[in-house]
């Protein structure tokens, strides 16, 4: 049987919706899902590690990555660059493994242009007041940054209709279960199964 390519899953949604938490729990539940570590120019937060949470880059290094076409997508988000290293994603999919990107909305839309066969999941806040509180509640950012993140979130919610699925992040465990259901359903799609059956039909 010819090896199947992996599926690219893109988990995206507004700032403060809890993408990081949901993605971390999803990775615990589905260890075979390969997480793509992003590059960023923002400074590491306490406890963050190079190559685990992000590849931390200077602006110059990041701009070189853009110029050399090393990024599948990139976005400037609240004053910093964030981007997905291209080669790792392509190689991993080629090896038949599923990949998950946890990225903001502008980047997700760029990936959709290049990988229309990817599966785009929008993580939505249960209500907008809750979202506002979560953005404010992180406590590690200045007022200006918080306001910028809030404005960005409003624009991002407007982008929901470009995605294939919407998961409301009311309870993390439930959101993770629903994303697991999406992953299962995507693997069961006729398009991913049919060649195996066709080969059998034609070989007997
Ligand atoms: P944070 O600074 O809180 O880690 O991330 C800020 C935002 O950048 C989050 O919405 C996160 O999902 C997004 N992000 C992280 N990595 C990437 C990436 O590689 N590309 C894009 N476009 N966004 C990213």
Tab-separated table of C-alpha atoms and ligand atoms in Angstrom:
chain	number	residue	atom	x	y	z
A	1	UNK	CA	0.000	0.000	0.000
A	2	UNK	CA	1.371	3.424	-0.866
A	3	UNK	CA	2.076	5.558	2.216
A	4	UNK	CA	-0.514	8.228	2.928
A	5	UNK	CA	0.629	11.775	3.473
A	6	UNK	CA	-0.092	13.162	6.921
A	7	UNK	CA	-2.838	15.725	7.447
A	8	UNK	CA	-2.043	19.329	8.292
A	9	UNK	CA	-4.268	20.623	11.101
A	10	UNK	CA	-4.277	24.332	11.823
A	11	UNK	CA	-5.615	25.430	15.192
A	12	UNK	CA	-6.228	29.139	15.191
A	13	UNK	CA	-8.433	31.775	16.737
A	14	UNK	CA	-8.278	35.079	18.537
A	15	UNK	CA	-5.645	36.073	21.029
A	16	UNK	CA	-6.505	34.984	24.555
A	17	UNK	CA	-8.968	32.286	23.502
A	18	UNK	CA	-6.763	29.597	25.034
A	19	UNK	CA	-5.169	28.083	21.900
A	20	UNK	CA	-1.952	27.366	23.770
A	21	UNK	CA	-3.689	25.524	26.616
A	22	UNK	CA	-5.938	23.534	24.293
A	23	UNK	CA	-3.030	22.658	22.022
A	24	UNK	CA	-0.856	21.545	24.949
A	25	UNK	CA	-3.629	19.261	26.256
A	26	UNK	CA	-4.321	17.948	22.748
A	27	UNK	CA	-0.642	17.035	22.394
A	28	UNK	CA	-0.799	15.140	25.680
A	29	UNK	CA	-3.883	13.224	24.524
A	30	UNK	CA	-2.665	12.613	20.967
A	31	UNK	CA	1.113	12.189	21.221
A	32	UNK	CA	1.426	11.039	17.600
A	33	UNK	CA	0.302	14.474	16.423
A	34	UNK	CA	3.490	16.371	15.549
A	35	UNK	CA	3.639	19.939	16.825
A	36	UNK	CA	5.367	22.506	14.658
A	37	UNK	CA	7.542	24.817	16.787
A	38	UNK	CA	7.303	28.406	15.511
A	39	UNK	CA	9.985	31.033	15.166
A	40	UNK	CA	9.405	34.385	16.874
A	41	UNK	CA	11.156	37.650	17.639
A	42	UNK	CA	9.365	38.134	20.945
A	43	UNK	CA	11.379	37.636	24.118
A	44	UNK	CA	10.983	34.312	25.928
A	45	UNK	CA	8.516	34.332	28.823
A	46	UNK	CA	9.550	32.758	32.077
A	47	UNK	CA	9.930	29.021	31.697
A	48	UNK	CA	9.901	29.071	27.887
A	49	UNK	CA	12.667	27.120	26.202
A	50	UNK	CA	14.442	27.457	22.876
A	51	UNK	CA	13.275	24.834	20.406
A	52	UNK	CA	10.467	23.626	22.700
A	53	UNK	CA	8.128	26.611	22.891
A	54	UNK	CA	9.646	28.670	20.087
A	55	UNK	CA	12.814	29.222	18.132
A	56	UNK	CA	13.723	32.681	19.459
A	57	UNK	CA	15.199	34.906	16.741
A	58	UNK	CA	16.441	38.483	16.315
A	59	UNK	CA	14.525	40.586	13.782
A	60	UNK	CA	17.459	40.285	11.431
A	61	UNK	CA	17.523	36.489	11.671
A	62	UNK	CA	13.766	36.340	11.158
A	63	UNK	CA	13.901	38.642	8.123
A	64	UNK	CA	16.581	36.397	6.658
A	65	UNK	CA	14.281	33.414	7.107
A	66	UNK	CA	11.550	35.318	5.216
A	67	UNK	CA	13.948	36.248	2.403
A	68	UNK	CA	15.225	32.677	2.097
A	69	UNK	CA	11.688	31.313	1.849
A	70	UNK	CA	12.170	29.236	5.002
A	71	UNK	CA	8.738	30.084	6.399
A	72	UNK	CA	5.458	28.528	5.363
A	73	UNK	CA	3.691	31.590	6.706
A	74	UNK	CA	4.577	34.500	8.905
A	75	UNK	CA	2.803	37.421	10.506
A	76	UNK	CA	3.720	40.514	12.407
A	77	UNK	CA	1.580	40.358	15.474
A	78	UNK	CA	1.517	43.093	18.145
A	79	UNK	CA	5.018	44.254	17.260
A	80	UNK	CA	6.704	40.862	16.869
A	81	UNK	CA	7.226	38.416	14.063
A	82	UNK	CA	5.876	34.866	14.301
A	83	UNK	CA	6.316	32.219	11.629
A	84	UNK	CA	6.174	28.517	10.811
A	85	UNK	CA	9.385	26.840	9.570
A	86	UNK	CA	8.474	25.355	6.196
A	87	UNK	CA	10.818	22.390	5.784
A	88	UNK	CA	9.846	20.664	9.015
A	89	UNK	CA	6.144	20.759	8.146
A	90	UNK	CA	6.673	19.480	4.598
A	91	UNK	CA	9.021	16.670	5.678
A	92	UNK	CA	6.758	15.506	8.494
A	93	UNK	CA	3.661	15.380	6.277
A	94	UNK	CA	5.700	13.522	3.664
A	95	UNK	CA	6.582	10.901	6.302
A	96	UNK	CA	2.851	10.280	6.753
A	97	UNK	CA	2.569	12.017	10.124
A	98	UNK	CA	-0.092	14.555	11.033
A	99	UNK	CA	1.127	18.031	11.930
A	100	UNK	CA	-0.547	20.660	14.071
A	101	UNK	CA	0.120	24.382	13.828
A	102	UNK	CA	-1.064	26.657	16.607
A	103	UNK	CA	-0.985	30.090	14.994
A	104	UNK	CA	-2.866	33.379	14.800
A	105	UNK	CA	-5.441	34.132	12.139
A	106	UNK	CA	-3.408	36.061	9.515
A	107	UNK	CA	-0.922	33.205	9.383
A	108	UNK	CA	-3.672	30.575	9.201
A	109	UNK	CA	-5.149	32.289	6.152
A	110	UNK	CA	-1.732	32.240	4.427
A	111	UNK	CA	-1.413	28.518	5.131
A	112	UNK	CA	-4.861	28.005	3.604
A	113	UNK	CA	-3.613	29.526	0.345
A	114	UNK	CA	-0.670	27.106	0.219
A	115	UNK	CA	-2.300	24.024	1.755
A	116	UNK	CA	-5.976	24.159	0.786
A	117	UNK	CA	-6.194	20.452	1.729
A	118	UNK	CA	-5.303	21.348	5.339
A	119	UNK	CA	-7.945	21.213	8.055
A	120	UNK	CA	-8.629	24.601	9.612
A	121	UNK	CA	-10.100	24.696	13.107
A	122	UNK	CA	-11.241	27.971	14.635
A	123	UNK	CA	-11.143	28.034	18.412
A	124	UNK	CA	-13.824	30.472	19.533
A	125	UNK	CA	-14.374	32.107	22.914
A	126	UNK	CA	-17.559	31.137	24.792
A	127	UNK	CA	-18.392	34.818	25.184
A	128	UNK	CA	-16.712	38.077	24.370
A	129	UNK	CA	-16.549	39.422	27.940
A	130	UNK	CA	-14.753	36.260	28.953
A	131	UNK	CA	-12.291	36.809	26.106
A	132	UNK	CA	-11.666	40.391	27.241
A	133	UNK	CA	-10.969	39.150	30.784
A	134	UNK	CA	-8.602	36.435	29.602
A	135	UNK	CA	-6.586	38.908	27.527
A	136	UNK	CA	-6.387	41.277	30.517
A	137	UNK	CA	-5.837	38.487	33.008
A	138	UNK	CA	-2.565	37.231	31.598
A	139	UNK	CA	-0.903	39.992	33.689
A	140	UNK	CA	2.393	39.864	31.849
A	141	UNK	CA	1.696	42.628	29.322
A	142	UNK	CA	1.350	46.434	29.321
A	143	UNK	CA	-2.026	48.238	28.867
A	144	UNK	CA	-1.130	49.197	25.312
A	145	UNK	CA	-0.336	45.605	24.414
A	146	UNK	CA	-3.590	44.428	26.022
A	147	UNK	CA	-5.623	46.952	23.983
A	148	UNK	CA	-3.842	45.981	20.782
A	149	UNK	CA	-4.533	42.308	21.474
A	150	UNK	CA	-8.219	43.074	22.084
A	151	UNK	CA	-8.543	44.976	18.791
A	152	UNK	CA	-6.782	42.144	16.977
A	153	UNK	CA	-9.194	39.624	18.557
A	154	UNK	CA	-12.252	41.474	17.187
A	155	UNK	CA	-10.864	41.393	13.647
A	156	UNK	CA	-9.910	37.737	14.054
A	157	UNK	CA	-13.401	36.640	15.101
A	158	UNK	CA	-14.656	38.121	11.842
A	159	UNK	CA	-12.530	35.527	9.992
A	160	UNK	CA	-14.394	32.501	11.364
A	161	UNK	CA	-16.136	31.678	8.097
A	162	UNK	CA	-12.820	30.899	6.365
A	163	UNK	CA	-12.379	27.794	8.558
A	164	UNK	CA	-13.733	24.250	8.290
A	165	UNK	CA	-14.642	23.746	11.941
A	166	UNK	CA	-15.505	25.906	14.939
A	167	UNK	CA	-14.770	24.619	18.435
A	168	UNK	CA	-15.958	26.727	21.360
A	169	UNK	CA	-13.427	26.717	24.172
A	170	UNK	CA	-15.781	26.596	27.114
A	171	UNK	CA	-14.061	23.695	28.886
A	172	UNK	CA	-10.588	22.650	27.780
A	173	UNK	CA	-11.265	18.885	28.067
A	174	UNK	CA	-14.391	19.200	25.929
A	175	UNK	CA	-12.626	21.328	23.295
A	176	UNK	CA	-9.820	18.752	23.139
A	177	UNK	CA	-12.309	15.886	22.776
A	178	UNK	CA	-14.006	17.736	19.931
A	179	UNK	CA	-10.702	18.340	18.141
A	180	UNK	CA	-9.868	14.643	18.541
A	181	UNK	CA	-13.231	13.865	16.925
A	182	UNK	CA	-12.321	16.163	14.018
A	183	UNK	CA	-8.969	14.393	13.596
A	184	UNK	CA	-10.675	11.000	13.569
A	185	UNK	CA	-13.338	12.126	11.106
A	186	UNK	CA	-10.756	13.620	8.751
A	187	UNK	CA	-8.879	10.303	8.647
A	188	UNK	CA	-12.124	8.490	7.827
A	189	UNK	CA	-12.941	10.701	4.847
A	190	UNK	CA	-13.615	8.734	1.713
A	191	UNK	CA	-10.832	10.566	-0.130
A	192	UNK	CA	-8.250	9.198	2.295
A	193	UNK	CA	-9.567	5.619	2.222
A	194	UNK	CA	-10.624	5.006	-1.330
A	195	UNK	CA	-7.276	4.234	-2.999
A	196	UNK	CA	-6.800	1.228	-0.701
A	197	UNK	CA	-10.164	-0.231	-1.807
A	198	UNK	CA	-9.671	0.631	-5.470
A	199	UNK	CA	-6.287	-1.136	-5.438
A	200	UNK	CA	-7.953	-4.232	-3.995
A	201	UNK	CA	-10.779	-4.178	-6.555
A	202	UNK	CA	-8.339	-3.937	-9.437
A	203	UNK	CA	-5.966	-6.578	-8.117
A	204	UNK	CA	-8.524	-9.437	-7.823
B	1	LIG	P1	2.343	34.414	22.194
B	1	LIG	O1	3.227	35.615	22.106
B	1	LIG	O2	1.240	34.604	23.207
B	1	LIG	O3	3.112	33.125	22.397
B	1	LIG	O4	1.636	34.232	20.786
B	1	LIG	C1	0.937	35.290	20.218
B	1	LIG	C2	0.126	34.786	19.041
B	1	LIG	O5	1.001	34.317	18.018
B	1	LIG	C3	-0.774	33.612	19.399
B	1	LIG	O6	-2.056	33.895	18.837
B	1	LIG	C4	-0.114	32.430	18.723
B	1	LIG	O7	-1.075	31.475	18.304
B	1	LIG	C5	0.502	33.107	17.517
B	1	LIG	N1	1.587	32.335	16.903
B	1	LIG	C6	2.472	31.492	17.480
B	1	LIG	N2	3.281	30.969	16.563
B	1	LIG	C7	2.900	31.465	15.362
B	1	LIG	C8	3.350	31.265	14.013
B	1	LIG	O8	4.262	30.512	13.703
B	1	LIG	N3	2.709	31.961	13.045
B	1	LIG	C9	1.695	32.805	13.303
B	1	LIG	N4	1.126	33.414	12.277
B	1	LIG	N5	1.236	32.998	14.558
B	1	LIG	C10	1.832	32.340	15.574
